[in-house]
JSON list of C-alpha atoms in Angstrom, two decimals:
[
{"chain": "Z", "resi": 5, "resn": "MET", "atom": "CA", "xyz": [-14.87, -3.38, -40.58]},
{"chain": "Z", "resi": 6, "resn": "ALA", "atom": "CA", "xyz": [-11.48, -2.08, -39.77]},
{"chain": "Z", "resi": 7, "resn": "SER", "atom": "CA", "xyz": [-12.80, 1.05, -38.73]},
{"chain": "Z", "resi": 8, "resn": "VAL", "atom": "CA", "xyz": [-14.25, -1.57, -35.87]},
{"chain": "Z", "resi": 9, "resn": "ALA", "atom": "CA", "xyz": [-10.81, -3.02, -34.91]},
{"chain": "Z", "resi": 10, "resn": "ALA", "atom": "CA", "xyz": [-9.47, 0.78, -35.17]},
{"chain": "Z", "resi": 11, "resn": "ARG", "atom": "CA", "xyz": [-12.13, 1.54, -32.54]},
{"chain": "Z", "resi": 12, "resn": "ARG", "atom": "CA", "xyz": [-11.09, -1.39, -30.49]},
{"chain": "Z", "resi": 13, "resn": "VAL", "atom": "CA", "xyz": [-7.28, -0.62, -30.81]},
{"chain": "Z", "resi": 14, "resn": "LEU", "atom": "CA", "xyz": [-8.35, 2.98, -29.49]},
{"chain": "Z", "resi": 15, "resn": "ARG", "atom": "CA", "xyz": [-10.59, 2.27, -26.67]},
{"chain": "Z", "resi": 16, "resn": "ASP", "atom": "CA", "xyz": [-7.84, -0.86, -25.10]},
{"chain": "Z", "resi": 17, "resn": "ARG", "atom": "CA", "xyz": [-5.44, 2.12, -25.28]},
{"chain": "Z", "resi": 18, "resn": "VAL", "atom": "CA", "xyz": [-7.65, 4.42, -23.43]},
{"chain": "Z", "resi": 19, "resn": "ARG", "atom": "CA", "xyz": [-7.94, 2.33, -20.87]},
{"chain": "Z", "resi": 20, "resn": "ALA", "atom": "CA", "xyz": [-4.58, 1.28, -20.51]},
{"chain": "Z", "resi": 21, "resn": "ASN", "atom": "CA", "xyz": [-3.62, 4.83, -20.00]},
{"chain": "Z", "resi": 22, "resn": "ARG", "atom": "CA", "xyz": [-6.05, 5.84, -17.36]},
{"chain": "Z", "resi": 23, "resn": "ALA", "atom": "CA", "xyz": [-5.16, 2.83, -15.42]},
{"chain": "Z", "resi": 24, "resn": "ALA", "atom": "CA", "xyz": [-1.32, 3.61, -15.56]},
{"chain": "Z", "resi": 25, "resn": "SER", "atom": "CA", "xyz": [-2.44, 7.30, -14.47]},
{"chain": "Z", "resi": 26, "resn": "ALA", "atom": "CA", "xyz": [-4.15, 5.76, -11.64]},
{"chain": "Z", "resi": 27, "resn": "GLN", "atom": "CA", "xyz": [-1.53, 4.07, -10.62]},
{"chain": "Z", "resi": 28, "resn": "ARG", "atom": "CA", "xyz": [0.87, 7.24, -10.84]},
{"chain": "Z", "resi": 29, "resn": "ARG", "atom": "CA", "xyz": [-2.07, 9.25, -8.57]},
{"chain": "Z", "resi": 30, "resn": "THR", "atom": "CA", "xyz": [-2.15, 6.80, -6.31]},
{"chain": "Z", "resi": 31, "resn": "VAL", "atom": "CA", "xyz": [1.80, 6.23, -5.41]},
{"chain": "Z", "resi": 32, "resn": "ALA", "atom": "CA", "xyz": [2.10, 10.26, -5.64]},
{"chain": "Z", "resi": 33, "resn": "GLN", "atom": "CA", "xyz": [-0.86, 10.63, -3.40]},
{"chain": "Z", "resi": 34, "resn": "ALA", "atom": "CA", "xyz": [0.74, 7.81, -0.67]},
{"chain": "Z", "resi": 35, "resn": "THR", "atom": "CA", "xyz": [4.18, 9.48, -1.00]},
{"chain": "Z", "resi": 36, "resn": "ARG", "atom": "CA", "xyz": [2.61, 13.00, 0.31]},
{"chain": "Z", "resi": 37, "resn": "ARG", "atom": "CA", "xyz": [0.85, 11.50, 2.66]},
{"chain": "Z", "resi": 38, "resn": "VAL", "atom": "CA", "xyz": [3.96, 9.51, 4.10]},
{"chain": "Z", "resi": 39, "resn": "ARG", "atom": "CA", "xyz": [6.34, 12.62, 4.03]},
{"chain": "Z", "resi": 40, "resn": "THR", "atom": "CA", "xyz": [3.22, 14.55, 6.13]},
{"chain": "Z", "resi": 41, "resn": "GLY", "atom": "CA", "xyz": [3.32, 11.69, 8.69]},
{"chain": "Z", "resi": 42, "resn": "ALA", "atom": "CA", "xyz": [2.33, 8.64, 10.45]},
{"chain": "Z", "resi": 43, "resn": "ARG", "atom": "CA", "xyz": [0.33, 6.78, 8.00]},
{"chain": "Z", "resi": 44, "resn": "SER", "atom": "CA", "xyz": [-0.12, 2.82, 7.87]},
{"chain": "Z", "resi": 45, "resn": "LEU", "atom": "CA", "xyz": [2.38, 0.59, 6.41]},
{"chain": "Z", "resi": 46, "resn": "VAL", "atom": "CA", "xyz": [-0.13, 0.02, 3.82]},
{"chain": "Z", "resi": 47, "resn": "THR", "atom": "CA", "xyz": [0.72, 3.10, 2.36]},
{"chain": "Z", "resi": 48, "resn": "HIS", "atom": "CA", "xyz": [4.53, 3.32, 3.63]},
{"chain": "Z", "resi": 49, "resn": "ILE", "atom": "CA", "xyz": [4.67, 0.14, 0.69]},
{"chain": "Z", "resi": 50, "resn": "ILE", "atom": "CA", "xyz": [2.13, 1.73, -1.73]},
{"chain": "Z", "resi": 51, "resn": "ALA", "atom": "CA", "xyz": [4.55, 4.76, -1.80]},
{"chain": "Z", "resi": 52, "resn": "THR", "atom": "CA", "xyz": [7.09, 2.69, -3.23]},
{"chain": "Z", "resi": 53, "resn": "GLY", "atom": "CA", "xyz": [5.10, 1.92, -6.18]},
{"chain": "Z", "resi": 54, "resn": "ALA", "atom": "CA", "xyz": [4.63, -1.88, -5.91]},
{"chain": "Z", "resi": 55, "resn": "ASP", "atom": "CA", "xyz": [1.50, -3.65, -7.37]},
{"chain": "Z", "resi": 56, "resn": "ARG", "atom": "CA", "xyz": [-1.50, -4.49, -5.06]},
{"chain": "Z", "resi": 57, "resn": "LYS", "atom": "CA", "xyz": [-0.36, -8.33, -4.66]},
{"chain": "Z", "resi": 58, "resn": "THR", "atom": "CA", "xyz": [2.99, -7.59, -3.22]},
{"chain": "Z", "resi": 59, "resn": "VAL", "atom": "CA", "xyz": [1.69, -4.48, -1.12]},
{"chain": "Z", "resi": 60, "resn": "GLU", "atom": "CA", "xyz": [-0.58, -6.99, 0.70]},
{"chain": "Z", "resi": 61, "resn": "SER", "atom": "CA", "xyz": [2.40, -10.26, 1.11]},
{"chain": "Z", "resi": 62, "resn": "VAL", "atom": "CA", "xyz": [4.98, -7.38, 2.71]},
{"chain": "Z", "resi": 63, "resn": "ALA", "atom": "CA", "xyz": [2.76, -5.49, 4.70]},
{"chain": "Z", "resi": 64, "resn": "ASP", "atom": "CA", "xyz": [1.32, -8.89, 6.19]},
{"chain": "Z", "resi": 65, "resn": "ALA", "atom": "CA", "xyz": [4.76, -9.79, 6.70]},
{"chain": "Z", "resi": 66, "resn": "LEU", "atom": "CA", "xyz": [6.17, -6.31, 8.42]},
{"chain": "Z", "resi": 67, "resn": "ARG", "atom": "CA", "xyz": [3.04, -6.22, 10.55]},
{"chain": "Z", "resi": 68, "resn": "THR", "atom": "CA", "xyz": [4.19, -9.48, 11.52]},
{"chain": "Z", "resi": 69, "resn": "VAL", "atom": "CA", "xyz": [7.95, -8.29, 12.18]},
{"chain": "Z", "resi": 70, "resn": "ALA", "atom": "CA", "xyz": [6.76, -5.41, 13.85]},
{"chain": "Z", "resi": 71, "resn": "LYS", "atom": "CA", "xyz": [5.10, -7.35, 16.21]},
{"chain": "Z", "resi": 72, "resn": "LYS", "atom": "CA", "xyz": [8.11, -9.84, 17.20]},
{"chain": "Z", "resi": 73, "resn": "ARG", "atom": "CA", "xyz": [10.18, -6.79, 17.62]},
{"chain": "Z", "resi": 74, "resn": "GLY", "atom": "CA", "xyz": [7.94, -4.73, 19.77]},
{"chain": "Z", "resi": 75, "resn": "VAL", "atom": "CA", "xyz": [7.67, -1.58, 17.45]},
{"chain": "Z", "resi": 76, "resn": "LYS", "atom": "CA", "xyz": [4.27, -0.07, 18.15]},
{"chain": "Z", "resi": 77, "resn": "GLY", "atom": "CA", "xyz": [2.95, 2.69, 15.98]},
{"chain": "Z", "resi": 78, "resn": "ARG", "atom": "CA", "xyz": [0.80, 5.51, 16.84]},
{"chain": "Z", "resi": 79, "resn": "ARG", "atom": "CA", "xyz": [-3.17, 3.81, 17.39]},
{"chain": "Z", "resi": 80, "resn": "ALA", "atom": "CA", "xyz": [-5.80, 5.72, 16.27]},
{"chain": "Z", "resi": 81, "resn": "ARG", "atom": "CA", "xyz": [-9.72, 4.54, 16.46]},
{"chain": "Z", "resi": 82, "resn": "ILE", "atom": "CA", "xyz": [-11.34, 4.47, 12.44]},
{"chain": "Z", "resi": 83, "resn": "ARG", "atom": "CA", "xyz": [-15.46, 3.82, 11.54]},
{"chain": "Z", "resi": 84, "resn": "ARG", "atom": "CA", "xyz": [-15.41, 1.51, 8.83]},
{"chain": "Z", "resi": 85, "resn": "SER", "atom": "CA", "xyz": [-18.20, -0.54, 6.69]},
{"chain": "Z", "resi": 86, "resn": "PHE", "atom": "CA", "xyz": [-17.46, -4.55, 6.49]},
{"chain": "Z", "resi": 87, "resn": "ASN", "atom": "CA", "xyz": [-19.60, -7.26, 5.29]},
{"chain": "Z", "resi": 88, "resn": "GLY", "atom": "CA", "xyz": [-22.60, -5.06, 5.09]},
{"chain": "Z", "resi": 89, "resn": "ALA", "atom": "CA", "xyz": [-22.81, -3.97, 8.88]},
{"chain": "Z", "resi": 90, "resn": "ARG", "atom": "CA", "xyz": [-21.83, -0.18, 8.85]},
{"chain": "Z", "resi": 91, "resn": "ASN", "atom": "CA", "xyz": [-19.58, 2.03, 11.33]},
{"chain": "Z", "resi": 92, "resn": "ILE", "atom": "CA", "xyz": [-18.10, -0.71, 12.66]},
{"chain": "Z", "resi": 93, "resn": "VAL", "atom": "CA", "xyz": [-15.25, 0.73, 14.89]},
{"chain": "Z", "resi": 94, "resn": "LYS", "atom": "CA", "xyz": [-11.06, -0.50, 14.27]},
{"chain": "Z", "resi": 95, "resn": "THR", "atom": "CA", "xyz": [-8.37, 0.28, 15.83]},
{"chain": "Z", "resi": 96, "resn": "ILE", "atom": "CA", "xyz": [-5.45, 0.18, 13.15]},
{"chain": "Z", "resi": 97, "resn": "TYR", "atom": "CA", "xyz": [-1.45, 1.68, 13.82]},
{"chain": "Z", "resi": 98, "resn": "ARG", "atom": "CA", "xyz": [0.15, 4.14, 12.18]},
{"chain": "Z", "resi": 99, "resn": "TYR", "atom": "CA", "xyz": [4.09, 4.68, 11.45]},
{"chain": "Z", "resi": 100, "resn": "THR", "atom": "CA", "xyz": [6.28, 7.33, 10.61]},
{"chain": "Z", "resi": 101, "resn": "ARG", "atom": "CA", "xyz": [8.57, 7.33, 7.91]},
{"chain": "Z", "resi": 102, "resn": "ALA", "atom": "CA", "xyz": [12.31, 5.74, 10.70]},
{"chain": "Z", "resi": 103, "resn": "GLN", "atom": "CA", "xyz": [10.05, 3.44, 12.42]},
{"chain": "Z", "resi": 104, "resn": "VAL", "atom": "CA", "xyz": [9.03, 1.70, 9.23]},
{"chain": "Z", "resi": 105, "resn": "ALA", "atom": "CA", "xyz": [12.36, 1.66, 8.21]},
{"chain": "Z", "resi": 106, "resn": "GLN", "atom": "CA", "xyz": [13.42, 0.30, 11.58]},
{"chain": "Z", "resi": 107, "resn": "ILE", "atom": "CA", "xyz": [10.88, -2.78, 11.25]},
{"chain": "Z", "resi": 108, "resn": "ALA", "atom": "CA", "xyz": [11.91, -3.16, 7.00]},
{"chain": "Z", "resi": 109, "resn": "ALA", "atom": "CA", "xyz": [15.97, -3.55, 8.46]},
{"chain": "Z", "resi": 110, "resn": "GLN", "atom": "CA", "xyz": [14.72, -6.80, 10.29]},
{"chain": "Z", "resi": 111, "resn": "TYR", "atom": "CA", "xyz": [13.07, -7.98, 7.17]},
{"chain": "Z", "resi": 112, "resn": "LYS", "atom": "CA", "xyz": [14.75, -10.60, 5.99]},
{"chain": "Z", "resi": 113, "resn": "PRO", "atom": "CA", "xyz": [12.24, -11.52, 2.52]},
{"chain": "Z", "resi": 114, "resn": "ARG", "atom": "CA", "xyz": [13.16, -13.85, -0.04]},
{"chain": "Z", "resi": 115, "resn": "LYS", "atom": "CA", "xyz": [11.51, -12.83, -3.55]},
{"chain": "Z", "resi": 116, "resn": "ALA", "atom": "CA", "xyz": [12.71, -10.77, -5.69]},
{"chain": "Z", "resi": 117, "resn": "GLU", "atom": "CA", "xyz": [10.44, -7.90, -5.76]},
{"chain": "Z", "resi": 118, "resn": "TYR", "atom": "CA", "xyz": [9.75, -8.09, -1.78]},
{"chain": "Z", "resi": 119, "resn": "LYS", "atom": "CA", "xyz": [13.72, -7.06, -1.58]},
{"chain": "Z", "resi": 120, "resn": "ALA", "atom": "CA", "xyz": [13.19, -3.52, -4.09]},
{"chain": "Z", "resi": 121, "resn": "VAL", "atom": "CA", "xyz": [10.44, -2.69, -1.33]},
{"chain": "Z", "resi": 122, "resn": "ARG", "atom": "CA", "xyz": [12.40, -3.31, 1.67]},
{"chain": "Z", "resi": 123, "resn": "ALA", "atom": "CA", "xyz": [15.49, -1.53, -0.30]},
{"chain": "Z", "resi": 124, "resn": "ALA", "atom": "CA", "xyz": [13.06, 1.27, -0.62]},
{"chain": "Z", "resi": 125, "resn": "LEU", "atom": "CA", "xyz": [11.40, 1.39, 2.71]},
{"chain": "Z", "resi": 126, "resn": "ILE", "atom": "CA", "xyz": [15.05, 1.50, 4.30]},
{"chain": "Z", "resi": 127, "resn": "ALA", "atom": "CA", "xyz": [16.20, 4.66, 1.94]},
{"chain": "Z", "resi": 128, "resn": "ALA", "atom": "CA", "xyz": [12.80, 6.52, 2.78]}
]
């Protein structure tokens, strides 16, 4: 029986390591993309190392601030699949680091983790 428990411990450790490695790769990839050109707000936030829920919340708030302040990113058209429908054309906006810093300067979060993301976006 001890071998079954030992295998479970090893399996759980491997899963945790694999998840942590995937998170590190995602952050590194987003950081590289942000340095090379204009990207979506979500990519900029992922590059700060925030978790998924924080990324979604901050991105929504930053989009609202950008709309209020009139900061317009570069418009792009992409094709995506939505609810089983393929090749739906969607308009997205891509922002430079300077534009994201400008938007983040106007953003006034209350939660501590959102404040940390804001500081990282302004510093970038």
